[in-house]
Amino acid sequence: MGIRSRTFLLGILFFSLPFTAQTGETHSSPPPEPLDGLEYSKEYFPDAHYDPSVPTPDSLLGFPVGRRTASPEQIEVCLRAWEESSPRTRLFEYARTHEGRPLYYMIVSSPVNLNKLDEIQAGYGRLADPRGLSQQEGKRLLESLPAVAWFAYSIHGNETSGADAALAVLYHLTASTDPEVSALLDEIIVIIDPMMNPDGRARFIKQLAEHGGTSPNVDDQSLLHSGYWPWGRTNHYLFDLNRDWILGVHPETRGRIRAAAAWHPLLFIDGHEMGSQDTFLFSPPRDPVNLNFPAKQEHWLEVFARDHAASFDRFFWPYYTGEWN
């Protein structure tokens, strides 16, 4: 399976975690059976098998992934534990926030690919700037390089479920003994940036602790769900980092742009979260579409959207496209 098809498959498999992603056609089919109270009780990866030498997220966090919001410190504990225990991982710190919190990305792939990271990165650099690259050498690189996919989560600190979903994805990739995962990692370099705004996340977790009670509160007007100013969406200087991609003012953005640009990923997924009374929003976007968008990009947005929808339909998860996207 080639670069394009493997990358395509990766987006289908791991963007379909049950976290509220930024995703106007609406699907509201009821689930086949009621959920267990307020908890999502289904397995994220049904029938998967795992290497017992790789610690589970539950054992590291003290609770199942998604049961509670993992703190930046807890996420770092998971990353370091998986780096130490799995031969499929490499962990890199790419920046520090204004409050001194580290920003990491973790590379997950086969041990063979991990031993050639510099060579793979250099190959993509040559393709990205093909001046002086012969047609024959370009073809060789296209046929030999594994695909690169970048998964980024929770750039808005109070959209917490993305970073929690990243932990589920990371554990599955690092610990799964299933042949399909091994085959996937033979052909793909997966780069996961699990938490793009740890300062905002920490601020929001503090607000969750302040307003939590002994019983669940399902009123979405409660401060438990909304927080209070300055909320957790923004970074230390209350800047929305999702608006900093062009200007690159803040250390989180500057480090991330340098790190991602060095890899030239074929796929970049940005996992957000919707509001408390919303479902899932994903591409394709509504009109008008920026005229600078190449037609090929519009085509692939449609392809990915169809497969996202098919994956969601399997689990009866509601979603929509277009609207304000």
CSV table of N, CA and C in Angstrom, one decimal, residues 84-191:
chain,number,residue,atom,x,y,z
A,84,GLU,N,10.1,5.1,27.4
A,84,GLU,CA,11.0,4.1,28.0
A,84,GLU,C,10.6,2.7,27.7
A,85,SER,N,9.3,2.4,27.5
A,85,SER,CA,8.9,1.0,27.5
A,85,SER,C,8.6,0.5,26.1
A,86,SER,N,8.5,1.3,25.1
A,86,SER,CA,8.1,0.9,23.7
A,86,SER,C,9.2,1.1,22.8
A,87,PRO,N,9.6,0.2,22.0
A,87,PRO,CA,10.7,0.4,20.9
A,87,PRO,C,10.1,1.1,19.7
A,88,ARG,N,8.9,1.5,19.8
A,88,ARG,CA,8.3,2.2,18.6
A,88,ARG,C,8.3,3.7,18.8
A,89,THR,N,8.8,4.3,19.8
A,89,THR,CA,8.6,5.7,20.1
A,89,THR,C,9.9,6.5,20.2
A,90,ARG,N,9.8,7.8,19.9
A,90,ARG,CA,10.9,8.8,20.2
A,90,ARG,C,10.1,10.0,20.6
A,91,LEU,N,10.6,10.6,21.7
A,91,LEU,CA,10.0,11.8,22.3
A,91,LEU,C,10.9,13.0,22.1
A,92,PHE,N,10.3,14.1,21.7
A,92,PHE,CA,11.0,15.3,21.4
A,92,PHE,C,10.3,16.5,22.1
A,93,GLU,N,11.1,17.3,22.8
A,93,GLU,CA,10.5,18.6,23.3
A,93,GLU,C,10.8,19.7,22.3
A,94,TYR,N,9.8,20.4,21.8
A,94,TYR,CA,10.0,21.4,20.7
A,94,TYR,C,9.9,22.8,21.2
A,95,ALA,N,9.4,23.1,22.4
A,95,ALA,CA,9.3,24.4,22.9
A,95,ALA,C,8.9,24.4,24.3
A,96,ARG,N,8.9,25.6,24.9
A,96,ARG,CA,8.4,25.8,26.3
A,96,ARG,C,7.4,26.9,26.3
A,97,THR,N,6.4,26.8,27.0
A,97,THR,CA,5.3,27.9,27.1
A,97,THR,C,5.8,29.0,27.9
A,98,HIS,N,5.0,30.1,27.9
A,98,HIS,CA,5.4,31.3,28.7
A,98,HIS,C,5.5,30.9,30.2
A,99,GLU,N,4.7,29.9,30.7
A,99,GLU,CA,4.8,29.5,32.0
A,99,GLU,C,5.8,28.4,32.3
A,100,GLY,N,6.6,28.1,31.3
A,100,GLY,CA,7.7,27.1,31.4
A,100,GLY,C,7.3,25.6,31.2
A,101,ARG,N,6.1,25.4,30.8
A,101,ARG,CA,5.6,24.0,30.5
A,101,ARG,C,6.2,23.5,29.2
A,102,PRO,N,6.7,22.2,29.2
A,102,PRO,CA,7.2,21.7,28.0
A,102,PRO,C,6.2,21.3,26.9
A,103,LEU,N,6.5,21.5,25.7
A,103,LEU,CA,5.6,21.1,24.6
A,103,LEU,C,6.4,19.9,23.9
A,104,TYR,N,5.7,18.8,23.7
A,104,TYR,CA,6.3,17.6,23.2
A,104,TYR,C,5.6,17.2,21.9
A,105,TYR,N,6.4,16.5,21.0
A,105,TYR,CA,5.7,15.6,20.0
A,105,TYR,C,6.4,14.3,20.2
A,106,MET,N,5.6,13.2,19.9
A,106,MET,CA,6.1,11.9,20.0
A,106,MET,C,6.0,11.2,18.6
A,107,ILE,N,7.1,10.7,18.2
A,107,ILE,CA,7.1,9.9,16.9
A,107,ILE,C,6.9,8.5,17.2
A,108,VAL,N,5.9,7.9,16.5
A,108,VAL,CA,5.6,6.4,16.7
A,108,VAL,C,5.7,5.8,15.3
A,109,SER,N,6.6,4.8,15.2
A,109,SER,CA,6.7,4.0,13.9
A,109,SER,C,7.4,2.7,14.2
A,110,SER,N,7.8,2.0,13.2
A,110,SER,CA,8.5,0.7,13.4
A,110,SER,C,9.9,1.0,13.8
A,111,PRO,N,10.5,0.1,14.6
A,111,PRO,CA,11.9,0.3,15.0
A,111,PRO,C,12.8,0.5,13.8
A,112,VAL,N,12.6,-0.1,12.6
A,112,VAL,CA,13.4,0.1,11.4
A,112,VAL,C,13.3,1.5,11.0
A,113,ASN,N,12.1,2.1,10.9
A,113,ASN,CA,11.9,3.5,10.5
A,113,ASN,C,12.6,4.4,11.5
A,114,LEU,N,12.4,4.1,12.8
A,114,LEU,CA,13.0,5.0,13.8
A,114,LEU,C,14.5,5.1,13.7
A,115,ASN,N,15.1,4.0,13.3
A,115,ASN,CA,16.6,4.0,13.2
A,115,ASN,C,17.0,4.8,11.9
A,116,LYS,N,16.1,5.2,11.1
A,116,LYS,CA,16.4,6.0,9.9
A,116,LYS,C,15.7,7.4,9.9
A,117,LEU,N,15.4,7.9,11.0
A,117,LEU,CA,14.6,9.2,11.1
A,117,LEU,C,15.3,10.3,10.4
A,118,ASP,N,16.7,10.4,10.6
A,118,ASP,CA,17.4,11.5,9.9
A,118,ASP,C,17.4,11.4,8.4
A,119,GLU,N,17.5,10.1,7.9
A,119,GLU,CA,17.5,9.9,6.5
A,119,GLU,C,16.1,10.2,5.9
A,120,ILE,N,15.1,9.8,6.6
A,120,ILE,CA,13.7,10.0,6.2
A,120,ILE,C,13.4,11.5,6.1
A,121,GLN,N,13.8,12.2,7.2
A,121,GLN,CA,13.5,13.6,7.2
A,121,GLN,C,14.3,14.3,6.1
A,122,ALA,N,15.5,13.9,5.9
A,122,ALA,CA,16.3,14.5,4.8
A,122,ALA,C,15.6,14.3,3.4
A,123,GLY,N,15.1,13.1,3.2
A,123,GLY,CA,14.4,12.7,2.0
A,123,GLY,C,13.2,13.6,1.7
A,124,TYR,N,12.4,13.9,2.8
A,124,TYR,CA,11.3,14.8,2.6
A,124,TYR,C,11.7,16.2,2.3
A,125,GLY,N,12.8,16.6,2.9
A,125,GLY,CA,13.4,17.9,2.7
A,125,GLY,C,13.8,18.1,1.2
A,126,ARG,N,14.3,17.0,0.6
A,126,ARG,CA,14.7,17.1,-0.8
A,126,ARG,C,13.4,17.2,-1.7
A,127,LEU,N,12.4,16.4,-1.3
A,127,LEU,CA,11.2,16.5,-2.1
A,127,LEU,C,10.5,17.9,-2.0
A,128,ALA,N,10.6,18.4,-0.8
A,128,ALA,CA,9.9,19.7,-0.5
A,128,ALA,C,10.6,20.9,-1.3
A,129,ASP,N,11.9,20.7,-1.5
A,129,ASP,CA,12.6,21.7,-2.3
A,129,ASP,C,13.4,21.0,-3.4
A,130,PRO,N,12.8,20.7,-4.5
A,130,PRO,CA,13.3,19.7,-5.5
A,130,PRO,C,14.4,20.3,-6.4
A,131,ARG,N,14.8,21.5,-6.1
A,131,ARG,CA,15.9,22.1,-7.0
A,131,ARG,C,17.1,21.2,-7.0
A,132,GLY,N,17.5,20.8,-8.1
A,132,GLY,CA,18.7,19.9,-8.3
A,132,GLY,C,18.4,18.5,-8.1
A,133,LEU,N,17.1,18.1,-7.9
A,133,LEU,CA,16.7,16.7,-7.7
A,133,LEU,C,16.3,16.1,-9.0
A,134,SER,N,17.0,15.1,-9.4
A,134,SER,CA,16.6,14.4,-10.7
A,134,SER,C,15.3,13.7,-10.6
A,135,GLN,N,14.7,13.5,-11.8
A,135,GLN,CA,13.4,12.8,-11.8
A,135,GLN,C,13.5,11.4,-11.3
A,136,GLN,N,14.6,10.8,-11.6
A,136,GLN,CA,14.8,9.4,-11.1
A,136,GLN,C,15.0,9.3,-9.6
A,137,GLU,N,15.7,10.3,-9.0
A,137,GLU,CA,15.9,10.3,-7.6
A,137,GLU,C,14.6,10.7,-6.9
A,138,GLY,N,13.8,11.6,-7.5
A,138,GLY,CA,12.6,11.9,-6.9
A,138,GLY,C,11.6,10.8,-6.9
A,139,LYS,N,11.6,10.0,-7.9
A,139,LYS,CA,10.7,8.8,-8.0
A,139,LYS,C,11.2,7.8,-6.9
A,140,ARG,N,12.5,7.6,-6.8
A,140,ARG,CA,13.0,6.7,-5.8
A,140,ARG,C,12.5,7.1,-4.4
A,141,LEU,N,12.6,8.4,-4.1
A,141,LEU,CA,12.2,8.8,-2.8
A,141,LEU,C,10.7,8.6,-2.5
A,142,LEU,N,9.9,8.9,-3.5
A,142,LEU,CA,8.5,8.7,-3.4
A,142,LEU,C,8.1,7.3,-3.1
A,143,GLU,N,8.8,6.4,-3.8
A,143,GLU,CA,8.5,5.0,-3.6
A,143,GLU,C,9.1,4.4,-2.3
A,144,SER,N,10.1,5.0,-1.8
A,144,SER,CA,10.8,4.3,-0.6
A,144,SER,C,10.4,5.0,0.7
A,145,LEU,N,10.1,6.3,0.7
A,145,LEU,CA,9.8,6.9,2.0
A,145,LEU,C,8.5,6.5,2.6
A,146,PRO,N,8.5,6.3,3.9
A,146,PRO,CA,7.2,6.1,4.6
A,146,PRO,C,6.5,7.4,4.7
A,147,ALA,N,5.1,7.3,4.7
A,147,ALA,CA,4.3,8.5,4.8
A,147,ALA,C,4.5,9.2,6.2
A,148,VAL,N,4.3,10.5,6.3
A,148,VAL,CA,4.4,11.2,7.5
A,148,VAL,C,3.1,11.8,7.8
A,149,ALA,N,2.5,11.5,9.0
A,149,ALA,CA,1.2,12.1,9.4
A,149,ALA,C,1.4,12.8,10.8
A,150,TRP,N,0.9,14.0,10.9
A,150,TRP,CA,1.0,14.8,12.1
A,150,TRP,C,-0.4,14.9,12.8
A,151,PHE,N,-0.5,14.5,14.0
A,151,PHE,CA,-1.7,14.7,14.7
A,151,PHE,C,-1.5,15.7,15.9
A,152,ALA,N,-2.3,16.7,15.9
A,152,ALA,CA,-2.2,17.8,16.9
A,152,ALA,C,-3.5,18.0,17.6
A,153,TYR,N,-3.4,18.1,18.9
A,153,TYR,CA,-4.7,18.1,19.7
A,153,TYR,C,-4.7,19.3,20.7
A,154,SER,N,-6.0,19.8,20.9
A,154,SER,CA,-6.3,20.8,22.0
A,154,SER,C,-5.5,22.0,22.0
A,155,ILE,N,-5.5,22.7,20.8
A,155,ILE,CA,-4.8,24.0,20.8
A,155,ILE,C,-5.6,25.0,21.6
A,156,HIS,N,-6.9,24.8,21.8
A,156,HIS,CA,-7.7,25.5,22.8
A,156,HIS,C,-7.7,24.8,24.1
A,157,GLY,N,-7.2,25.4,25.2
A,157,GLY,CA,-7.0,24.7,26.4
A,157,GLY,C,-8.2,24.1,27.1
A,158,ASN,N,-9.4,24.8,26.8
A,158,ASN,CA,-10.6,24.2,27.4
A,158,ASN,C,-11.4,23.3,26.5
A,159,GLU,N,-10.8,22.9,25.4
A,159,GLU,CA,-11.3,21.9,24.5
A,159,GLU,C,-10.5,20.6,24.9
A,160,THR,N,-10.8,20.1,26.0
A,160,THR,CA,-9.8,19.2,26.7
A,160,THR,C,-9.8,17.8,26.1
A,161,SER,N,-10.9,17.3,25.5
A,161,SER,CA,-11.0,15.9,25.1
A,161,SER,C,-10.0,15.5,24.0
A,162,GLY,N,-9.5,16.5,23.2
A,162,GLY,CA,-8.5,16.1,22.2
A,162,GLY,C,-7.3,15.6,22.8
A,163,ALA,N,-6.7,16.2,23.8
A,163,ALA,CA,-5.5,15.7,24.4
A,163,ALA,C,-5.7,14.3,25.1
A,164,ASP,N,-6.9,14.1,25.7
A,164,ASP,CA,-7.2,12.8,26.2
A,164,ASP,C,-7.3,11.8,25.2
A,165,ALA,N,-7.9,12.1,24.0
A,165,ALA,CA,-8.0,11.2,22.9
A,165,ALA,C,-6.6,10.9,22.4
A,166,ALA,N,-5.7,11.8,22.4
A,166,ALA,CA,-4.3,11.6,22.0
A,166,ALA,C,-3.6,10.5,22.8
A,167,LEU,N,-3.9,10.4,24.1
A,167,LEU,CA,-3.4,9.4,24.9
A,167,LEU,C,-3.9,8.0,24.5
A,168,ALA,N,-5.2,7.9,24.2
A,168,ALA,CA,-5.7,6.6,23.7
A,168,ALA,C,-5.1,6.2,22.4
A,169,VAL,N,-4.9,7.1,21.5
A,169,VAL,CA,-4.2,6.8,20.2
A,169,VAL,C,-2.8,6.4,20.4
A,170,LEU,N,-2.1,7.2,21.3
A,170,LEU,CA,-0.6,6.8,21.5
A,170,LEU,C,-0.5,5.5,22.1
A,171,TYR,N,-1.3,5.1,23.1
A,171,TYR,CA,-1.2,3.8,23.7
A,171,TYR,C,-1.4,2.7,22.7
A,172,HIS,N,-2.5,2.9,21.9
A,172,HIS,CA,-2.8,1.9,20.9
A,172,HIS,C,-1.6,1.7,19.9
A,173,LEU,N,-1.0,2.8,19.5
A,173,LEU,CA,0.1,2.6,18.5
A,173,LEU,C,1.3,2.1,19.1
A,174,THR,N,1.6,2.4,20.4
A,174,THR,CA,2.8,2.0,21.0
A,174,THR,C,2.8,0.6,21.5
A,175,ALA,N,1.6,0.1,21.9
A,175,ALA,CA,1.5,-1.2,22.6
A,175,ALA,C,0.8,-2.2,21.8
A,176,SER,N,0.0,-1.9,20.8
A,176,SER,CA,-0.8,-2.9,20.1
A,176,SER,C,0.1,-4.0,19.5
A,177,THR,N,-0.3,-5.3,19.6
A,177,THR,CA,0.4,-6.4,19.0
A,177,THR,C,-0.3,-6.9,17.8
A,178,ASP,N,-1.3,-6.2,17.4
A,178,ASP,CA,-2.1,-6.6,16.2
A,178,ASP,C,-1.4,-6.4,14.9
A,179,PRO,N,-1.4,-7.4,14.0
A,179,PRO,CA,-0.6,-7.3,12.8
A,179,PRO,C,-0.9,-6.0,12.0
A,180,GLU,N,-2.2,-5.5,12.0
A,180,GLU,CA,-2.5,-4.4,11.1
A,180,GLU,C,-1.8,-3.1,11.7
A,181,VAL,N,-1.6,-3.0,13.0
A,181,VAL,CA,-0.9,-1.9,13.5
A,181,VAL,C,0.5,-1.9,13.2
A,182,SER,N,1.1,-3.1,13.3
A,182,SER,CA,2.5,-3.3,12.9
A,182,SER,C,2.7,-2.9,11.4
A,183,ALA,N,1.8,-3.4,10.6
A,183,ALA,CA,1.9,-3.1,9.2
A,183,ALA,C,1.8,-1.6,8.9
A,184,LEU,N,0.9,-1.0,9.6
A,184,LEU,CA,0.7,0.5,9.4
A,184,LEU,C,2.0,1.2,9.8
A,185,LEU,N,2.6,0.8,10.9
A,185,LEU,CA,3.8,1.6,11.3
A,185,LEU,C,5.0,1.2,10.5
A,186,ASP,N,5.0,0.2,9.7
A,186,ASP,CA,6.1,-0.1,8.8
A,186,ASP,C,6.1,0.9,7.7
A,187,GLU,N,4.9,1.5,7.4
A,187,GLU,CA,4.8,2.4,6.2
A,187,GLU,C,4.5,3.8,6.6
A,188,ILE,N,4.3,4.1,7.9
A,188,ILE,CA,4.0,5.5,8.3
A,188,ILE,C,4.8,5.9,9.5
A,189,ILE,N,5.2,7.2,9.4
A,189,ILE,CA,5.8,7.9,10.6
A,189,ILE,C,4.6,8.7,11.2
A,190,VAL,N,4.2,8.3,12.4
A,190,VAL,CA,3.1,9.0,13.0
A,190,VAL,C,3.7,10.0,14.1
A,191,ILE,N,3.4,11.3,13.9
A,191,ILE,CA,3.9,12.3,14.9
A,191,ILE,C,2.7,12.8,15.6
